[in-house]
mmCIF file with all atom_site columns, C-alpha atoms in Angstrom:
data_model
loop_
_atom_site.group_PDB
_atom_site.id
_atom_site.type_symbol
_atom_site.label_atom_id
_atom_site.label_alt_id
_atom_site.label_comp_id
_atom_site.label_asym_id
_atom_site.label_entity_id
_atom_site.label_seq_id
_atom_site.pdbx_PDB_ins_code
_atom_site.Cartn_x
_atom_site.Cartn_y
_atom_site.Cartn_z
_atom_site.occupancy
_atom_site.B_iso_or_equiv
_atom_site.pdbx_formal_charge
_atom_site.auth_seq_id
_atom_site.auth_comp_id
_atom_site.auth_asym_id
_atom_site.auth_atom_id
_atom_site.pdbx_PDB_model_num
ATOM 1   C CA . GLN A 1 1   ? 62.068 65.564 -34.511 1.00 0.00 ? 201 GLN A CA 1
ATOM 2   C CA . VAL A 1 2   ? 63.005 64.363 -37.608 1.00 0.00 ? 202 VAL A CA 1
ATOM 3   C CA . GLN A 1 3   ? 60.840 64.568 -40.704 1.00 0.00 ? 203 GLN A CA 1
ATOM 4   C CA . LEU A 1 4   ? 61.101 63.381 -44.094 1.00 0.00 ? 204 LEU A CA 1
ATOM 5   C CA . VAL A 1 5   ? 57.678 64.208 -46.194 1.00 0.00 ? 205 VAL A CA 1
ATOM 6   C CA . GLU A 1 6   ? 57.924 62.071 -49.836 1.00 0.00 ? 206 GLU A CA 1
ATOM 7   C CA . SER A 1 7   ? 55.123 63.287 -52.438 1.00 0.00 ? 207 SER A CA 1
ATOM 8   C CA . GLY A 1 8   ? 55.273 63.791 -56.405 1.00 0.00 ? 208 GLY A CA 1
ATOM 9   C CA . GLY A 1 9   ? 54.444 60.227 -57.272 1.00 0.00 ? 209 GLY A CA 1
ATOM 10  C CA . GLY A 1 10  ? 51.649 58.211 -59.192 1.00 0.00 ? 210 GLY A CA 1
ATOM 11  C CA . LEU A 1 11  ? 50.724 56.965 -62.441 1.00 0.00 ? 211 LEU A CA 1
ATOM 12  C CA . ALA A 1 12  ? 53.758 57.087 -65.493 1.00 0.00 ? 212 ALA A CA 1
ATOM 13  C CA . ARG A 1 13  ? 53.501 55.269 -68.668 1.00 0.00 ? 213 ARG A CA 1
ATOM 14  C CA . PRO A 1 14  ? 56.745 54.129 -69.905 1.00 0.00 ? 214 PRO A CA 1
ATOM 15  C CA . GLY A 1 15  ? 59.408 56.341 -70.995 1.00 0.00 ? 215 GLY A CA 1
ATOM 16  C CA . GLY A 1 16  ? 57.456 58.919 -69.061 1.00 0.00 ? 216 GLY A CA 1
ATOM 17  C CA . SER A 1 17  ? 58.944 61.310 -65.817 1.00 0.00 ? 217 SER A CA 1
ATOM 18  C CA . LEU A 1 18  ? 58.338 62.309 -62.122 1.00 0.00 ? 218 LEU A CA 1
ATOM 19  C CA . LYS A 1 19  ? 59.701 63.564 -59.726 1.00 0.00 ? 219 LYS A CA 1
ATOM 20  C CA . LEU A 1 20  ? 59.811 63.243 -56.614 1.00 0.00 ? 220 LEU A CA 1
ATOM 21  C CA . SER A 1 21  ? 59.902 66.206 -53.282 1.00 0.00 ? 221 SER A CA 1
ATOM 22  C CA . CYS A 1 22  ? 60.936 65.279 -50.082 1.00 0.00 ? 222 CYS A CA 1
ATOM 23  C CA . THR A 1 23  ? 60.170 68.014 -46.993 1.00 0.00 ? 223 THR A CA 1
ATOM 24  C CA . ALA A 1 24  ? 62.885 67.780 -44.282 1.00 0.00 ? 224 ALA A CA 1
ATOM 25  C CA . SER A 1 25  ? 61.675 69.546 -41.157 1.00 0.00 ? 225 SER A CA 1
ATOM 26  C CA . GLY A 1 26  ? 63.432 68.837 -37.086 1.00 0.00 ? 226 GLY A CA 1
ATOM 27  C CA . PHE A 1 27  ? 67.464 68.824 -38.371 1.00 0.00 ? 227 PHE A CA 1
ATOM 28  C CA . THR A 1 28  ? 70.036 70.525 -40.419 1.00 0.00 ? 228 THR A CA 1
ATOM 29  C CA . PHE A 1 29  ? 69.214 69.343 -44.063 1.00 0.00 ? 229 PHE A CA 1
ATOM 30  C CA . SER A 1 30  ? 72.030 71.351 -45.318 1.00 0.00 ? 230 SER A CA 1
ATOM 31  C CA . SER A 1 31  ? 74.499 68.891 -42.161 1.00 0.00 ? 231 SER A CA 1
ATOM 32  C CA . TYR A 1 32  ? 73.342 65.746 -43.972 1.00 0.00 ? 232 TYR A CA 1
ATOM 33  C CA . ASN A 1 33  ? 74.189 63.445 -47.265 1.00 0.00 ? 233 ASN A CA 1
ATOM 34  C CA . MET A 1 34  ? 70.762 62.427 -48.389 1.00 0.00 ? 234 MET A CA 1
ATOM 35  C CA . SER A 1 35  ? 69.036 59.413 -50.391 1.00 0.00 ? 235 SER A CA 1
ATOM 36  C CA . TRP A 1 36  ? 66.739 57.653 -52.006 1.00 0.00 ? 236 TRP A CA 1
ATOM 37  C CA . ALA A 1 37  ? 65.359 54.177 -52.005 1.00 0.00 ? 237 ALA A CA 1
ATOM 38  C CA . ARG A 1 38  ? 62.598 51.830 -53.372 1.00 0.00 ? 238 ARG A CA 1
ATOM 39  C CA . LEU A 1 39  ? 60.798 48.782 -52.117 1.00 0.00 ? 239 LEU A CA 1
ATOM 40  C CA . ALA A 1 40  ? 59.341 47.167 -54.932 1.00 0.00 ? 240 ALA A CA 1
ATOM 41  C CA . PRO A 1 41  ? 56.746 44.356 -54.588 1.00 0.00 ? 241 PRO A CA 1
ATOM 42  C CA . GLY A 1 42  ? 58.151 40.861 -53.306 1.00 0.00 ? 242 GLY A CA 1
ATOM 43  C CA . THR A 1 43  ? 61.477 42.332 -53.332 1.00 0.00 ? 243 THR A CA 1
ATOM 44  C CA . GLY A 1 44  ? 63.915 44.338 -50.558 1.00 0.00 ? 244 GLY A CA 1
ATOM 45  C CA . LEU A 1 45  ? 65.160 47.647 -49.693 1.00 0.00 ? 245 LEU A CA 1
ATOM 46  C CA . GLU A 1 46  ? 66.998 49.289 -52.639 1.00 0.00 ? 246 GLU A CA 1
ATOM 47  C CA . TRP A 1 47  ? 69.173 52.006 -52.726 1.00 0.00 ? 247 TRP A CA 1
ATOM 48  C CA . VAL A 1 48  ? 68.862 54.377 -55.709 1.00 0.00 ? 248 VAL A CA 1
ATOM 49  C CA . SER A 1 49  ? 70.780 57.388 -55.440 1.00 0.00 ? 249 SER A CA 1
ATOM 50  C CA . GLY A 1 50  ? 72.316 60.005 -53.226 1.00 0.00 ? 250 GLY A CA 1
ATOM 51  C CA . ILE A 1 51  ? 73.940 63.102 -52.370 1.00 0.00 ? 251 ILE A CA 1
ATOM 52  C CA . ASP A 1 52  ? 76.545 64.879 -50.157 1.00 0.00 ? 252 ASP A CA 1
ATOM 53  C CA . ILE A 1 53  ? 75.383 67.921 -48.104 1.00 0.00 ? 253 ILE A CA 1
ATOM 54  C CA . ASP A 1 54  ? 76.124 70.659 -50.614 1.00 0.00 ? 254 ASP A CA 1
ATOM 55  C CA . GLY A 1 55  ? 75.119 68.900 -54.054 1.00 0.00 ? 255 GLY A CA 1
ATOM 56  C CA . SER A 1 56  ? 78.784 68.690 -55.368 1.00 0.00 ? 256 SER A CA 1
ATOM 57  C CA . ASN A 1 57  ? 78.622 65.170 -55.709 1.00 0.00 ? 257 ASN A CA 1
ATOM 58  C CA . THR A 1 58  ? 76.059 62.548 -56.607 1.00 0.00 ? 258 THR A CA 1
ATOM 59  C CA . TYR A 1 59  ? 75.883 58.708 -56.635 1.00 0.00 ? 259 TYR A CA 1
ATOM 60  C CA . TYR A 1 60  ? 73.495 56.474 -58.524 1.00 0.00 ? 260 TYR A CA 1
ATOM 61  C CA . SER A 1 61  ? 72.213 52.612 -58.810 1.00 0.00 ? 261 SER A CA 1
ATOM 62  C CA . GLU A 1 62  ? 73.249 50.839 -61.912 1.00 0.00 ? 262 GLU A CA 1
ATOM 63  C CA . SER A 1 63  ? 69.475 50.999 -62.714 1.00 0.00 ? 263 SER A CA 1
ATOM 64  C CA . ALA A 1 64  ? 68.958 55.019 -61.938 1.00 0.00 ? 264 ALA A CA 1
ATOM 65  C CA . LYS A 1 65  ? 72.181 55.967 -63.716 1.00 0.00 ? 265 LYS A CA 1
ATOM 66  C CA . GLY A 1 66  ? 71.392 57.928 -67.156 1.00 0.00 ? 266 GLY A CA 1
ATOM 67  C CA . ARG A 1 67  ? 67.779 58.427 -66.088 1.00 0.00 ? 267 ARG A CA 1
ATOM 68  C CA . PHE A 1 68  ? 67.246 59.600 -62.655 1.00 0.00 ? 268 PHE A CA 1
ATOM 69  C CA . ARG A 1 69  ? 68.573 62.577 -60.982 1.00 0.00 ? 269 ARG A CA 1
ATOM 70  C CA . ILE A 1 70  ? 69.228 63.394 -57.462 1.00 0.00 ? 270 ILE A CA 1
ATOM 71  C CA . SER A 1 71  ? 69.293 66.995 -56.357 1.00 0.00 ? 271 SER A CA 1
ATOM 72  C CA . ARG A 1 72  ? 68.537 69.300 -53.256 1.00 0.00 ? 272 ARG A CA 1
ATOM 73  C CA . ASP A 1 73  ? 67.784 73.447 -52.207 1.00 0.00 ? 273 ASP A CA 1
ATOM 74  C CA . ASN A 1 74  ? 69.594 73.194 -49.460 1.00 0.00 ? 274 ASN A CA 1
ATOM 75  C CA . ALA A 1 75  ? 67.290 77.000 -48.640 1.00 0.00 ? 275 ALA A CA 1
ATOM 76  C CA . ASN A 1 76  ? 64.387 75.258 -48.399 1.00 0.00 ? 276 ASN A CA 1
ATOM 77  C CA . ASN A 1 77  ? 64.937 71.925 -46.660 1.00 0.00 ? 277 ASN A CA 1
ATOM 78  C CA . MET A 1 78  ? 64.006 70.176 -50.188 1.00 0.00 ? 278 MET A CA 1
ATOM 79  C CA . LEU A 1 79  ? 65.816 66.585 -51.355 1.00 0.00 ? 279 LEU A CA 1
ATOM 80  C CA . TYR A 1 80  ? 64.429 65.894 -55.407 1.00 0.00 ? 280 TYR A CA 1
ATOM 81  C CA . LEU A 1 81  ? 64.459 63.208 -57.432 1.00 0.00 ? 281 LEU A CA 1
ATOM 82  C CA . GLN A 1 82  ? 64.178 63.383 -61.520 1.00 0.00 ? 282 GLN A CA 1
ATOM 83  C CA . MET A 1 83  ? 62.938 60.410 -62.438 1.00 0.00 ? 283 MET A CA 1
ATOM 84  C CA . ASN A 1 84  ? 63.271 59.926 -66.878 1.00 0.00 ? 284 ASN A CA 1
ATOM 85  C CA . SER A 1 85  ? 62.427 57.021 -69.337 1.00 0.00 ? 285 SER A CA 1
ATOM 86  C CA . LEU A 1 86  ? 60.681 55.218 -66.967 1.00 0.00 ? 286 LEU A CA 1
ATOM 87  C CA . LYS A 1 87  ? 60.228 51.964 -66.515 1.00 0.00 ? 287 LYS A CA 1
ATOM 88  C CA . PRO A 1 88  ? 57.918 48.966 -65.697 1.00 0.00 ? 288 PRO A CA 1
ATOM 89  C CA . GLU A 1 89  ? 60.834 47.723 -63.283 1.00 0.00 ? 289 GLU A CA 1
ATOM 90  C CA . ASP A 1 90  ? 60.792 51.309 -61.400 1.00 0.00 ? 290 ASP A CA 1
ATOM 91  C CA . THR A 1 91  ? 57.580 50.923 -59.857 1.00 0.00 ? 291 THR A CA 1
ATOM 92  C CA . ALA A 1 92  ? 57.954 50.674 -55.547 1.00 0.00 ? 292 ALA A CA 1
ATOM 93  C CA . LEU A 1 93  ? 57.552 52.640 -53.391 1.00 0.00 ? 293 LEU A CA 1
ATOM 94  C CA . TYR A 1 94  ? 59.862 55.420 -52.857 1.00 0.00 ? 294 TYR A CA 1
ATOM 95  C CA . TYR A 1 95  ? 60.842 56.780 -50.096 1.00 0.00 ? 295 TYR A CA 1
ATOM 96  C CA . CYS A 1 96  ? 64.116 59.609 -49.245 1.00 0.00 ? 296 CYS A CA 1
ATOM 97  C CA . GLU A 1 97  ? 66.306 58.939 -46.390 1.00 0.00 ? 297 GLU A CA 1
ATOM 98  C CA . ARG A 1 98  ? 68.722 60.351 -43.964 1.00 0.00 ? 298 ARG A CA 1
ATOM 99  C CA . ARG A 1 99  ? 73.023 59.645 -44.562 1.00 0.00 ? 299 ARG A CA 1
ATOM 100 C CA . ARG A 1 100 ? 74.011 58.929 -40.271 1.00 0.00 ? 300 ARG A CA 1
ATOM 101 C CA . ARG A 1 101 ? 76.928 61.518 -40.668 1.00 0.00 ? 301 ARG A CA 1
ATOM 102 C CA . THR A 1 102 ? 78.967 58.137 -39.759 1.00 0.00 ? 302 THR A CA 1
ATOM 103 C CA . ALA A 1 103 ? 78.273 55.961 -42.535 1.00 0.00 ? 303 ALA A CA 1
ATOM 104 C CA . THR A 1 104 ? 80.768 54.776 -44.785 1.00 0.00 ? 304 THR A CA 1
ATOM 105 C CA . THR A 1 105 ? 78.968 54.227 -47.608 1.00 0.00 ? 305 THR A CA 1
ATOM 106 C CA . TRP A 1 106 ? 75.878 54.491 -49.652 1.00 0.00 ? 306 TRP A CA 1
ATOM 107 C CA . SER A 1 107 ? 73.367 52.107 -49.845 1.00 0.00 ? 307 SER A CA 1
ATOM 108 C CA . GLY A 1 108 ? 74.206 49.987 -46.815 1.00 0.00 ? 308 GLY A CA 1
ATOM 109 C CA . ARG A 1 109 ? 70.383 50.030 -44.965 1.00 0.00 ? 309 ARG A CA 1
ATOM 110 C CA . SER A 1 110 ? 72.691 50.552 -41.499 1.00 0.00 ? 310 SER A CA 1
ATOM 111 C CA . ASP A 1 111 ? 74.349 53.844 -43.291 1.00 0.00 ? 311 ASP A CA 1
ATOM 112 C CA . TYR A 1 112 ? 70.501 55.651 -42.814 1.00 0.00 ? 312 TYR A CA 1
ATOM 113 C CA . ASP A 1 113 ? 69.086 56.643 -39.383 1.00 0.00 ? 313 ASP A CA 1
ATOM 114 C CA . SER A 1 114 ? 65.731 58.488 -41.076 1.00 0.00 ? 314 SER A CA 1
ATOM 115 C CA . TRP A 1 115 ? 62.697 57.924 -43.667 1.00 0.00 ? 315 TRP A CA 1
ATOM 116 C CA . GLY A 1 116 ? 59.625 58.958 -44.198 1.00 0.00 ? 316 GLY A CA 1
ATOM 117 C CA . GLN A 1 117 ? 56.518 57.402 -45.461 1.00 0.00 ? 317 GLN A CA 1
ATOM 118 C CA . GLY A 1 118 ? 57.715 56.913 -49.005 1.00 0.00 ? 318 GLY A CA 1
ATOM 119 C CA . THR A 1 119 ? 55.266 58.050 -52.524 1.00 0.00 ? 319 THR A CA 1
ATOM 120 C CA . GLN A 1 120 ? 53.910 55.160 -54.334 1.00 0.00 ? 320 GLN A CA 1
ATOM 121 C CA . VAL A 1 121 ? 55.364 55.286 -58.688 1.00 0.00 ? 321 VAL A CA 1
ATOM 122 C CA . THR A 1 122 ? 53.479 52.725 -60.353 1.00 0.00 ? 322 THR A CA 1
ATOM 123 C CA . VAL A 1 123 ? 54.730 52.620 -64.598 1.00 0.00 ? 323 VAL A CA 1
ATOM 124 C CA . SER A 1 124 ? 52.605 51.115 -66.211 1.00 0.00 ? 324 SER A CA 1
ATOM 125 C CA . SER A 1 125 ? 50.582 51.175 -70.108 1.00 0.00 ? 325 SER A CA 1
#
């Protein structure tokens, strides 16, 4: 079955960096667009970034643009999120998500059919 396992979260200082990883299995990873989303305390799930099947196109939320970079390694079924210039408001549980083949947008909840357990990112001095 579809499995998505996130890793790489932790504690970072404001201005610091973290790189999140997502290991995918149970499906043909290279056939699916993928995204990262996050859930912060007291807020709803927020889409952060998306990437198409071969990595040729990437998309970012306004909060992630210019600071985060999404990438993928189809040979090894891996999705990544490089996060730089971290801010306390980036503190959240980060999930990787598989985008439905029939999805027409990137940021809607119904655009995704699978996600992992998440990895916690805490940005604090």
